[in-house]
Amino acid sequence: MTAARAGRAFRMLLALVCASACTDAKPVQDVQPWPELDALFRQDTRWLGGDGAYSCDLGHNRVLWLFGDSLIARDASGNRDTAYFIRNSAAIQTGYDPARAFLAFSWGQTDGHPGSFIAERGDRWFWPGACVRAGAGLLIFGQWLRQTSPGQWGFTSVDSASLFIANPDADPGDWQPSDTAAPSFGSDPIFGTAAGLTADQLFVYGNRGASHDYVLARYSRAAAAIGDLTHPDYRTSGSWCTPGSSGSCTPSSIFSDGAPESSVHLDANRQIWLMFQTEGFGATTLAYRTASAPEGPWSAPISFYRPPASFDENAFVYAGKAHPEIAGGGLAVSYVPSRFSDDPRPSPADFYFPHFVRVSL
Amino acid sequence: MARRLLPLLGLLLALPARAEFLPELPRAITRTDTASRDAPVVELAYDGRAHAALGGELGLWRWQPRGWQVRWLAGALIAADNAQSRGPVPMELGRWQFGGAIAVQLPGADTASAWEFAVGLWRQQARTVGDFRLPDAFKADAIAFGGSGYVVEFDLALRRMLGPLHATARVSDRVHVPGFALLFGQRVWADAVGDALADNLSHQPSIDLTLRWPIAPGWQPVWALHGELFVPLDSFVTTRGYLRSWLGVALPGPRGELVPFAVLDVGAGAGLLINRDELRLGLGVRYVPR
């Protein structure tokens, strides 16, 4: 009897071992750091870093980069300690191949010194989200925020933002962003976390709540091309609804526990939709989800790479997203390494710049 | 609710009649003979680099219902290793763990043979010491945080005679807290918990085999083999493991047992050296207080 009990316990232990050993198959063929692409963002003596790093293809050999909080040096010395801190900046990449491309950064001017590229509105500042060129015009999504208490986390989202640029082929300094008058849900959900284009539709992802439940809106591409986002459809309970038609129509979650930032694009070779993100909070990994259609169903995130900075327990690595418009072999995926603000150690000089890996799927 | 608690209250009131506090042995089947780097012993070893460990387990309470023996124990281990220095004092890397376990010895055993099952909760951590920084090149498929984490350890041990030899076999698994989320298919939660707890493992299964030859009261040859796997949380990270075997002579005395030994290490290093592949032969001495 003793032996039988022990045998049962042994089998239970083995079952536990086997069950917890069952992990995903390796989803990505290869991941390598992409130092040439990293270097592209370190060449400006005044732009000393920024997070976010959303990108979109403007056509004509140009790529728009959008950054959130950014550091702008006072002079060519490139001193971060005395740099201006602005809430967003932009850059135009000329050339799709990083080996031959160059970047021109843009920011605004406030009282004679560097200011945010998209200017503050009262006590509200703009953090960019996805951008997409659906036709002649350019849409820049994001959110308006304000500080509600001191400290790194003392901010709150106020509203989604969607701005239309009618002349994206011009120099960014000549852009005149206008609001699209897309329907607002206040701070919950925030739309613009990611965006994906098909031949005739624009899909705009948002997220809500602390668990970042993803929601989805859909627009006609033709309307989006002229900045008309006044007639969305929302994904709700597995189908689409149109506001104003019979019954209520509000977006509902398409999946839970998403990332606050991500990218969505169609892998044309495999005809699957890919969402890239960081996974977790703090010392995160890069991960992706897959879906057969923009509305899903989206898979659970599959981690595929731990950035070097995420080997530090106090790391704060975030802003994971893919940049399919970047050429040069492989898919460019970026993240931004930093540390939590209570870490007394001086940050390495390459923190707060976007870092890139080359992903072979 | 009160009706449900009454039997528990009755059990607790009945305990003192059968319970024994601070018993001598923390487990029926000791772990002091294991070749594991986490053995609860005092150990010094040198294999081109110095290693030291100060560990122990303390029995807190024993209960003997109907031939079973249930033990509650606490344990702690502090270990130091060198990663680069060839000096005799380990002072570059530190590891520590502490926690407790409930060990259940199954009934029906005699003094020579026994089965014991234990469940424990342990905290294990690895750190560099002082300003030391590991010079190891970054590997994308490396295990982060040196195997740190909170673990629930399931442990099944068997002791019996094999001819003239005392044999001990042990199989165990340290399931890391994020690993439990994986058991229930909660990958997102597993990653979030892993980040929050700085834990990059899902579990650590291990096996142990120890043979002791009680040829004489004053000296007893001992051979031990320990194999352990470090199963990562992320599928893109390489599962690592190590084998450690030592051959020594136990010298029992009134104040404990001294065991000079020769040791062979193959595979992953200890703590923050978890991503190194090593093949090392060394000498050491182990002390198990009585």
CSV table of C-alpha atoms in Angstrom, one decimal, chain A residues 1-3 5-7 9-11 13-27 31 33 211 256-258 279-287 289 300-314 345, chain B residues 68 106-109 115 117 123 125-127 133 138-145 148 154-156 171-173 175 179-180 182-183 186-189 191-192 195-200 202-203 205 231-238 275:
chain,number,residue,atom,x,y,z
A,1,MET,CA,0.0,0.0,0.0
A,2,THR,CA,2.8,2.3,0.8
A,3,ALA,CA,4.5,1.6,-2.5
A,5,ARG,CA,0.8,5.5,-2.7
A,6,ALA,CA,4.3,6.5,-3.4
A,7,GLY,CA,3.9,5.4,-7.0
A,9,ALA,CA,2.7,10.5,-5.9
A,10,PHE,CA,5.5,9.9,-8.3
A,11,ARG,CA,3.2,9.8,-11.3
A,13,LEU,CA,4.9,14.7,-9.9
A,14,LEU,CA,5.8,13.5,-13.4
A,15,ALA,CA,2.5,14.8,-14.7
A,16,LEU,CA,3.2,18.2,-13.1
A,17,VAL,CA,6.7,18.3,-14.6
A,18,CYS,CA,5.4,17.4,-18.0
A,19,ALA,CA,2.5,19.9,-17.9
A,20,SER,CA,4.7,22.8,-17.0
A,21,ALA,CA,7.3,21.8,-19.5
A,22,CYS,CA,4.9,22.2,-22.4
A,23,THR,CA,5.9,25.5,-23.9
A,24,ASP,CA,5.2,27.0,-27.4
A,25,ALA,CA,7.2,25.8,-30.3
A,26,LYS,CA,9.8,28.4,-31.5
A,27,PRO,CA,7.7,30.9,-33.4
A,31,VAL,CA,16.2,37.5,-34.3
A,33,PRO,CA,20.1,43.1,-33.2
A,211,SER,CA,-5.7,45.5,-18.5
A,256,SER,CA,-7.9,41.2,-23.0
A,257,ASP,CA,-4.5,41.9,-21.5
A,258,GLY,CA,-3.1,43.7,-24.6
A,279,GLU,CA,4.9,41.4,-23.3
A,280,GLY,CA,4.7,42.0,-19.6
A,281,PHE,CA,5.6,45.1,-17.7
A,282,GLY,CA,9.1,46.1,-16.7
A,283,ALA,CA,11.8,43.7,-17.9
A,284,THR,CA,9.6,42.7,-20.9
A,285,THR,CA,10.1,40.6,-24.0
A,286,LEU,CA,9.2,41.3,-27.6
A,287,ALA,CA,6.1,39.3,-28.7
A,289,ARG,CA,0.1,37.9,-32.0
A,300,ALA,CA,-2.2,34.9,-27.4
A,301,PRO,CA,1.1,36.8,-27.5
A,302,ILE,CA,4.1,34.8,-28.4
A,303,SER,CA,7.3,36.1,-26.9
A,304,PHE,CA,10.4,35.8,-29.2
A,305,TYR,CA,13.2,38.0,-27.9
A,306,ARG,CA,14.4,39.4,-24.6
A,307,PRO,CA,16.2,42.7,-25.2
A,308,PRO,CA,19.6,43.0,-23.4
A,309,ALA,CA,18.2,45.7,-21.1
A,310,SER,CA,15.5,43.2,-19.9
A,311,PHE,CA,18.1,41.1,-18.2
A,312,ASP,CA,18.2,43.8,-15.5
A,313,GLU,CA,15.5,43.3,-12.9
A,314,ASN,CA,14.8,47.1,-12.7
A,345,ARG,CA,22.0,54.2,-11.2
B,68,TRP,CA,2.9,8.7,9.3
B,106,LEU,CA,4.9,7.5,4.5
B,107,PRO,CA,4.0,4.7,7.0
B,108,GLY,CA,5.2,1.2,6.8
B,109,ALA,CA,8.9,2.0,6.5
B,115,TRP,CA,9.5,7.1,1.3
B,117,PHE,CA,7.1,13.4,0.0
B,123,ARG,CA,12.6,32.2,-2.4
B,125,GLN,CA,17.8,34.9,-5.7
B,126,ALA,CA,21.1,35.5,-7.5
B,127,ARG,CA,23.1,38.7,-7.5
B,133,ARG,CA,29.9,42.9,-13.4
B,138,PHE,CA,24.9,38.8,-24.3
B,139,LYS,CA,23.0,35.9,-25.6
B,140,ALA,CA,19.5,36.4,-26.8
B,141,ASP,CA,18.4,32.9,-25.8
B,142,ALA,CA,19.9,33.3,-22.3
B,143,ILE,CA,18.0,32.8,-19.0
B,144,ALA,CA,17.5,36.1,-17.2
B,145,PHE,CA,18.0,36.8,-13.5
B,148,SER,CA,15.8,33.8,-9.2
B,154,PHE,CA,7.6,19.1,-4.9
B,155,ASP,CA,10.0,16.4,-3.7
B,156,LEU,CA,9.7,12.7,-3.6
B,171,VAL,CA,13.1,13.4,-7.8
B,172,SER,CA,11.8,16.9,-7.4
B,173,ASP,CA,10.5,19.9,-9.3
B,175,VAL,CA,7.7,25.1,-10.0
B,179,GLY,CA,5.0,28.4,-14.1
B,180,PHE,CA,1.7,27.9,-12.3
B,182,LEU,CA,1.5,28.4,-17.6
B,183,LEU,CA,-0.1,25.3,-16.1
B,186,GLN,CA,-2.3,31.9,-18.8
B,187,ARG,CA,0.7,32.9,-20.8
B,188,VAL,CA,0.1,36.7,-20.5
B,189,TRP,CA,-0.2,36.4,-16.7
B,191,ASP,CA,4.9,36.9,-18.4
B,192,ALA,CA,3.5,39.7,-16.3
B,195,ASP,CA,8.5,40.5,-15.0
B,196,ALA,CA,7.2,41.6,-11.6
B,197,LEU,CA,9.1,38.9,-9.7
B,198,ALA,CA,12.2,39.0,-11.9
B,199,ASP,CA,11.7,35.3,-12.6
B,200,ASN,CA,12.5,33.8,-16.0
B,202,SER,CA,8.8,28.0,-15.2
B,203,HIS,CA,10.3,25.1,-13.3
B,205,PRO,CA,13.0,19.4,-12.3
B,231,VAL,CA,13.1,25.3,-18.0
B,232,PRO,CA,12.6,28.9,-19.1
B,233,LEU,CA,9.4,30.8,-19.1
B,234,ASP,CA,9.9,31.9,-22.7
B,235,SER,CA,9.8,29.4,-25.6
B,236,PHE,CA,12.7,31.1,-27.4
B,237,VAL,CA,15.0,30.7,-24.4
B,238,THR,CA,17.2,27.6,-24.3
B,275,ASN,CA,24.1,30.6,-19.0
